Amino acid sequence: MTSDAQDRGNDVTRNLAAFWLLGLINNSAYVVMIAGANQISAGSIGLVYLAAILPALGVKLSAPYWFHHVGYTPRMWAIAGLMAAAYWTVALSATRPCQLLGVAFGAAQAGLGEATCLAMAAL
């Protein structure tokens, strides 16, 4: 096996592992928010589900209009910031609206992360 073929094999393995890990991490905030819906808002679980779906849908529907204006690096930083904001907002707030805002941050992060990583996988 030549050096070029080995390098390509290593690149494929590295990319496969990286995209698998990014996909797993990307969906973690969404899964945690849905799993904890009863504790986030015991009386209004439907609101948690709504807050967990609408922002992601909005990002995915609007992405074709602005993705070409924003590079991958700023999007990945936004994804990381939204995930951190989601966890911190839900964990540290005592009121239902603030917790729902945290769930919405997580949903926006999941939608942006999914669309960005899928676009990167096509390159």
XYZ file of N, CA, C and O in Angstrom:
492
model
N 0.844 -1.177 0.000
C 0.000 0.000 0.000
C 0.891 1.242 0.000
O 1.834 1.341 0.767
N 0.583 2.182 -0.830
C 1.400 3.386 -0.937
C 1.065 4.365 0.178
O 0.043 4.241 0.859
N 1.925 5.332 0.330
C 1.735 6.341 1.370
C 0.472 7.168 1.137
O -0.237 7.506 2.080
N 0.194 7.491 -0.136
C -1.015 8.267 -0.451
C -2.277 7.498 -0.097
O -3.237 8.058 0.426
N -2.278 6.215 -0.379
C -3.445 5.385 -0.066
C -3.629 5.272 1.441
O -4.754 5.296 1.942
N -2.542 5.159 2.186
C -2.634 5.100 3.645
C -3.156 6.416 4.207
O -3.969 6.429 5.127
N -2.668 7.534 3.655
C -3.139 8.851 4.109
C -4.629 9.012 3.860
O -5.354 9.528 4.700
N -5.085 8.571 2.672
C -6.517 8.657 2.371
C -7.328 7.785 3.322
O -8.391 8.176 3.764
N -6.814 6.597 3.628
C -7.496 5.710 4.570
C -7.579 6.327 5.959
O -8.601 6.226 6.633
N -6.500 6.977 6.391
C -6.501 7.642 7.695
C -7.468 8.818 7.711
O -8.138 9.065 8.707
N -7.523 9.563 6.602
C -8.450 10.696 6.504
C -9.894 10.225 6.573
O -10.725 10.843 7.244
N -10.197 9.146 5.884
C -11.564 8.615 5.892
C -11.947 8.181 7.298
O -13.045 8.497 7.784
N -11.051 7.486 7.979
C -11.326 7.035 9.344
C -11.512 8.225 10.284
O -12.448 8.246 11.089
N -10.622 9.203 10.166
C -10.723 10.393 11.020
C -12.023 11.141 10.775
O -12.717 11.544 11.711
N -12.385 11.338 9.504
C -13.617 12.053 9.175
C -14.847 11.287 9.640
O -15.797 11.889 10.148
N -14.844 9.983 9.469
C -15.965 9.164 9.924
C -16.143 9.290 11.432
O -17.259 9.501 11.921
N -15.046 9.190 12.171
C -15.119 9.307 13.630
C -15.556 10.710 14.046
O -16.371 10.866 14.962
N -15.043 11.737 13.378
C -15.387 13.116 13.736
C -16.862 13.407 13.483
O -17.540 13.990 14.332
N -17.390 12.991 12.332
C -18.794 13.257 12.041
C -19.718 12.439 12.932
O -20.780 12.902 13.327
N -19.315 11.219 13.280
C -20.120 10.420 14.201
C -20.182 11.111 15.564
O -21.254 11.236 16.159
N -19.041 11.582 16.047
C -18.991 12.255 17.343
C -19.765 13.573 17.318
O -20.520 13.875 18.256
N -19.618 14.360 16.250
C -20.364 15.617 16.136
C -21.874 15.364 16.104
O -22.646 16.095 16.718
N -22.294 14.337 15.395
C -23.711 14.003 15.348
C -24.246 13.581 16.700
O -25.357 13.959 17.093
N -23.456 12.812 17.434
C -23.870 12.375 18.768
C -23.986 13.554 19.724
O -24.991 13.706 20.429
N -22.988 14.409 19.722
C -22.993 15.572 20.611
C -24.081 16.562 20.209
O -24.737 17.157 21.063
N -24.285 16.733 18.913
C -25.275 17.692 18.427
C -26.677 17.360 18.932
O -27.436 18.251 19.286
N -27.028 16.108 18.973
C -28.372 15.718 19.380
C -28.542 15.584 20.892
O -29.654 15.387 21.362
N -27.456 15.700 21.641
C -27.557 15.485 23.082
C -28.433 16.528 23.781
O -29.231 16.175 24.660
N -28.309 17.788 23.414
C -29.119 18.827 24.074
C -30.601 18.597 23.814
O -31.422 18.705 24.730
N -30.950 18.267 22.584
C -32.358 18.009 22.236
C -32.900 16.833 23.050
O -33.983 16.916 23.626
N -32.144 15.751 23.116
C -32.600 14.558 23.833
C -32.741 14.838 25.326
O -33.724 14.423 25.956
N -31.797 15.560 25.892
C -31.861 15.875 27.323
C -33.071 16.760 27.623
O -33.785 16.542 28.615
N -33.329 17.744 26.772
C -34.469 18.648 27.008
C -35.799 17.902 26.891
O -36.711 18.121 27.693
N -35.912 17.026 25.919
C -37.151 16.264 25.763
C -37.319 15.273 26.912
O -38.417 15.099 27.436
N -36.231 14.637 27.317
C -36.308 13.668 28.418
C -36.676 14.357 29.733
O -37.370 13.766 30.569
N -36.242 15.585 29.908
C -36.545 16.311 31.139
C -37.731 17.240 31.024
O -37.913 18.126 31.866
N -38.571 17.046 30.032
C -39.712 17.948 29.807
C -40.624 18.023 31.010
O -41.126 19.093 31.357
N -40.831 16.914 31.691
C -41.718 16.902 32.852
C -41.146 17.722 34.005
O -41.892 18.380 34.734
N -39.840 17.721 34.168
C -39.234 18.489 35.249
C -39.032 19.951 34.867
O -38.974 20.816 35.735
N -38.898 20.236 33.583
C -38.755 21.629 33.146
C -40.073 22.366 33.332
O -40.112 23.485 33.832
N -41.159 21.737 32.937
C -42.464 22.375 33.041
C -43.530 21.295 33.234
O -44.119 20.820 32.259
N -43.738 20.924 34.462
C -44.628 19.800 34.763
C -46.051 20.043 34.266
O -46.711 19.122 33.805
N -46.520 21.259 34.337
C -47.890 21.535 33.930
C -48.078 21.757 32.446
O -49.181 21.668 31.933
N -46.996 22.019 31.753
C -47.104 22.354 30.330
C -46.031 21.639 29.521
O -45.147 22.258 28.923
N -46.114 20.341 29.463
C -45.131 19.558 28.726
C -45.205 19.881 27.237
O -44.193 19.900 26.544
N -46.403 20.179 26.756
C -46.567 20.540 25.346
C -45.773 21.782 24.976
O -45.263 21.885 23.854
N -45.673 22.740 25.907
C -44.867 23.938 25.644
C -43.394 23.584 25.472
O -42.705 24.181 24.637
N -42.911 22.641 26.263
C -41.516 22.219 26.135
C -41.296 21.584 24.764
O -40.304 21.869 24.091
N -42.220 20.724 24.347
C -42.098 20.103 23.030
C -42.143 21.152 21.919
O -41.395 21.069 20.953
N -43.018 22.121 22.061
C -43.117 23.187 21.067
C -41.825 24.011 21.020
O -41.320 24.329 19.938
N -41.297 24.340 22.196
C -40.050 25.103 22.263
C -38.866 24.286 21.753
O -37.854 24.850 21.345
N -39.005 22.959 21.755
C -37.920 22.094 21.287
C -37.988 21.826 19.789
O -37.058 21.258 19.231
N -39.058 22.219 19.136
C -39.204 21.923 17.711
C -39.194 23.173 16.842
O -38.526 23.220 15.807
N -39.913 24.212 17.247
C -40.063 25.393 16.393
C -38.749 26.101 16.038
O -38.553 26.455 14.870
N -37.831 26.337 16.976
C -36.582 27.013 16.577
C -35.759 26.207 15.573
O -35.194 26.774 14.629
N -35.698 24.892 15.752
C -34.954 24.059 14.804
C -35.601 24.109 13.425
O -34.906 24.190 12.407
N -36.909 24.076 13.406
C -37.625 24.166 12.135
C -37.360 25.510 11.460
O -37.125 25.575 10.251
N -37.366 26.580 12.241
C -37.082 27.904 11.693
C -35.683 28.012 11.118
O -35.483 28.601 10.041
N -34.704 27.446 11.814
C -33.325 27.481 11.307
C -33.219 26.701 10.004
O -32.629 27.169 9.028
N -33.813 25.525 9.978
C -33.703 24.685 8.783
C -34.452 25.283 7.590
O -34.010 25.146 6.451
N -35.572 25.939 7.849
C -36.312 26.552 6.751
C -35.625 27.808 6.215
O -35.717 28.112 5.027
N -34.940 28.537 7.087
C -34.305 29.776 6.648
C -32.859 29.584 6.188
O -32.291 30.480 5.571
N -32.264 28.438 6.451
C -30.848 28.202 6.137
C -30.477 28.458 4.683
O -29.420 29.053 4.426
N -31.284 28.057 3.711
C -30.870 28.300 2.324
C -30.705 29.779 1.976
O -30.033 30.118 1.009
N -31.290 30.642 2.768
C -31.226 32.076 2.475
C -30.023 32.773 3.099
O -29.690 33.881 2.706
N -29.382 32.150 4.084
C -28.267 32.835 4.729
C -27.026 31.983 4.955
O -25.969 32.504 5.314
N -27.081 30.675 4.739
C -25.906 29.827 4.975
C -24.709 30.236 4.120
O -23.578 30.144 4.565
N -24.935 30.674 2.908
C -23.820 31.039 2.037
C -23.145 32.348 2.464
O -22.062 32.657 1.997
N -23.767 33.083 3.359
C -23.176 34.332 3.856
C -22.338 34.121 5.119
O -21.582 35.006 5.511
N -22.503 32.986 5.775
C -21.826 32.718 7.049
C -20.971 31.463 6.872
O -21.474 30.413 6.463
N -19.689 31.553 7.200
C -18.777 30.423 7.044
C -19.016 29.337 8.087
O -19.798 29.495 9.034
N -18.321 28.218 7.908
C -18.483 27.094 8.816
C -17.960 27.392 10.220
O -18.568 26.999 11.209
N -16.840 28.080 10.308
C -16.249 28.355 11.623
C -17.182 29.196 12.500
O -17.433 28.826 13.652
N -17.733 30.314 12.008
C -18.667 31.061 12.852
C -19.915 30.248 13.212
O -20.437 30.364 14.329
N -20.362 29.403 12.302
C -21.533 28.569 12.611
C -21.207 27.565 13.711
O -22.021 27.332 14.605
N -20.016 26.973 13.659
C -19.639 26.008 14.693
C -19.485 26.704 16.052
O -19.859 26.133 17.083
N -18.967 27.930 16.057
C -18.888 28.688 17.310
C -20.291 29.022 17.825
O -20.553 28.978 19.037
N -21.194 29.358 16.921
C -22.580 29.639 17.324
C -23.239 28.390 17.887
O -23.990 28.458 18.873
N -22.954 27.245 17.294
C -23.503 25.981 17.787
C -23.017 25.721 19.204
O -23.811 25.378 20.094
N -21.726 25.897 19.435
C -21.175 25.677 20.776
C -21.768 26.659 21.781
O -22.124 26.287 22.909
N -21.887 27.930 21.380
C -22.461 28.929 22.282
C -23.920 28.662 22.609
O -24.353 28.816 23.755
N -24.688 28.256 21.595
C -26.104 27.954 21.833
C -26.270 26.735 22.739
O -27.167 26.712 23.583
N -25.406 25.734 22.583
C -25.505 24.559 23.449
C -25.191 24.934 24.892
O -25.904 24.544 25.819
N -24.145 25.719 25.086
C -23.799 26.157 26.444
C -24.919 27.015 27.028
O -25.302 26.844 28.191
N -25.460 27.923 26.217
C -26.551 28.778 26.692
C -27.784 27.950 27.050
O -28.474 28.249 28.029
N -28.051 26.918 26.280
C -29.216 26.076 26.554
C -29.086 25.401 27.912
O -30.007 25.455 28.737
N -27.955 24.763 28.143
C -27.774 24.054 29.415
C -27.760 25.015 30.598
O -28.391 24.758 31.622
N -27.039 26.131 30.465
C -26.957 27.083 31.573
C -28.314 27.730 31.862
O -28.680 27.920 33.021
N -29.044 28.081 30.831
C -30.331 28.750 31.024
C -31.340 27.829 31.705
O -32.037 28.236 32.629
N -31.403 26.590 31.263
C -32.349 25.649 31.872
C -31.930 25.313 33.302
O -32.758 25.259 34.207
N -30.637 25.137 33.515
C -30.161 24.728 34.839
C -30.267 25.833 35.884
O -30.580 25.555 37.045
N -30.024 27.069 35.497
C -29.922 28.140 36.489
C -31.163 29.016 36.626
O -31.201 29.868 37.504
N -32.158 28.831 35.782
C -33.341 29.687 35.884
C -34.430 28.986 36.675
O -34.559 27.768 36.645
N -35.196 29.795 37.370
C -36.255 29.250 38.215
C -37.640 29.461 37.608
O -38.603 28.846 38.044
N -37.746 30.313 36.621
C -39.057 30.592 36.035
C -39.263 29.787 34.754
O -38.311 29.469 34.038
N -40.498 29.477 34.482
C -40.832 28.684 33.302
C -40.435 29.363 31.991
O -39.862 28.709 31.124
N -40.705 30.666 31.800
C -40.303 31.291 30.533
C -38.797 31.221 30.271
O -38.380 30.984 29.140
N -37.992 31.399 31.299
C -36.537 31.321 31.116
C -36.104 29.901 30.786
O -35.213 29.688 29.950
N -36.725 28.919 31.418
C -36.394 27.535 31.100
C -36.813 27.182 29.677
O -36.094 26.481 28.964
N -37.958 27.679 29.245
C -38.389 27.444 27.868
C -37.457 28.135 26.869
O -37.223 27.623 25.777
N -36.920 29.293 27.253
C -35.929 29.960 26.416
C -34.686 29.079 26.274
O -34.110 28.961 25.188
N -34.277 28.434 27.361
C -33.148 27.505 27.302
C -33.426 26.323 26.384
O -32.556 25.887 25.629
N -34.641 25.806 26.438
C -35.026 24.716 25.540
C -34.982 25.203 24.090
O -34.519 24.486 23.191
N -35.429 26.428 23.852
C -35.395 26.994 22.501
C -33.951 27.172 22.022
O -33.652 26.934 20.846
N -33.043 27.571 22.916
C -31.622 27.659 22.554
C -31.112 26.281 22.118
O -30.386 26.159 21.140
N -31.493 25.255 22.859
C -31.069 23.896 22.511
C -31.624 23.452 21.172
O -30.942 22.779 20.390
N -32.863 23.815 20.889
C -33.467 23.445 19.615
C -32.800 24.187 18.463
O -32.535 23.593 17.409
N -32.513 25.464 18.648
C -31.824 26.227 17.601
C -30.429 25.650 17.361
O -29.978 25.528 16.216
N -29.762 25.260 18.429
C -28.441 24.639 18.307
C -28.532 23.340 17.536
O -27.709 23.072 16.652
N -29.507 22.518 17.839
C -29.645 21.232 17.156
C -29.943 21.429 15.667
O -29.364 20.742 14.817
N -30.816 22.362 15.350
C -31.128 22.623 13.945
C -29.945 23.172 13.182
O -29.647 22.733 12.063
N -29.235 24.128 13.783
C -28.066 24.705 13.135
C -26.952 23.674 13.002
O -26.298 23.568 11.962
N -26.753 22.896 14.048
C -25.708 21.871 14.005
C -25.993 20.793 12.977
O -25.091 20.356 12.250
N -27.232 20.357 12.903
C -27.573 19.323 11.937
C -27.381 19.827 10.510
O -26.777 19.154 9.673
N -27.888 21.011 10.223
C -27.765 21.547 8.869
C -26.306 21.827 8.507
O -25.885 21.570 7.373
N -25.529 22.325 9.444
C -24.123 22.634 9.175
C -23.307 21.365 8.966
O -22.527 21.261 8.015
N -23.483 20.386 9.849
C -22.680 19.166 9.736
C -23.085 18.342 8.522
O -22.240 17.709 7.895
N -24.357 18.346 8.176
C -24.755 17.638 6.963
C -24.180 18.317 5.730
O -23.760 17.644 4.777
N -24.133 19.641 5.744
C -23.531 20.351 4.620
C -22.041 20.078 4.544
O -21.485 19.941 3.451
N -21.381 19.972 5.682
C -19.955 19.677 5.693
C -19.688 18.248 5.220
O -18.659 17.965 4.612
N -20.594 17.335 5.485
C -20.410 15.941 5.073
C -20.496 15.803 3.558
O -19.944 14.861 2.994
N -21.137 16.735 2.900
C -21.276 16.669 1.446
C -20.043 17.185 0.711
O -19.916 17.010 -0.481
N -19.135 17.835 1.433
C -17.948 18.390 0.779
C -16.978 17.310 0.358
O -16.741 16.347 0.852
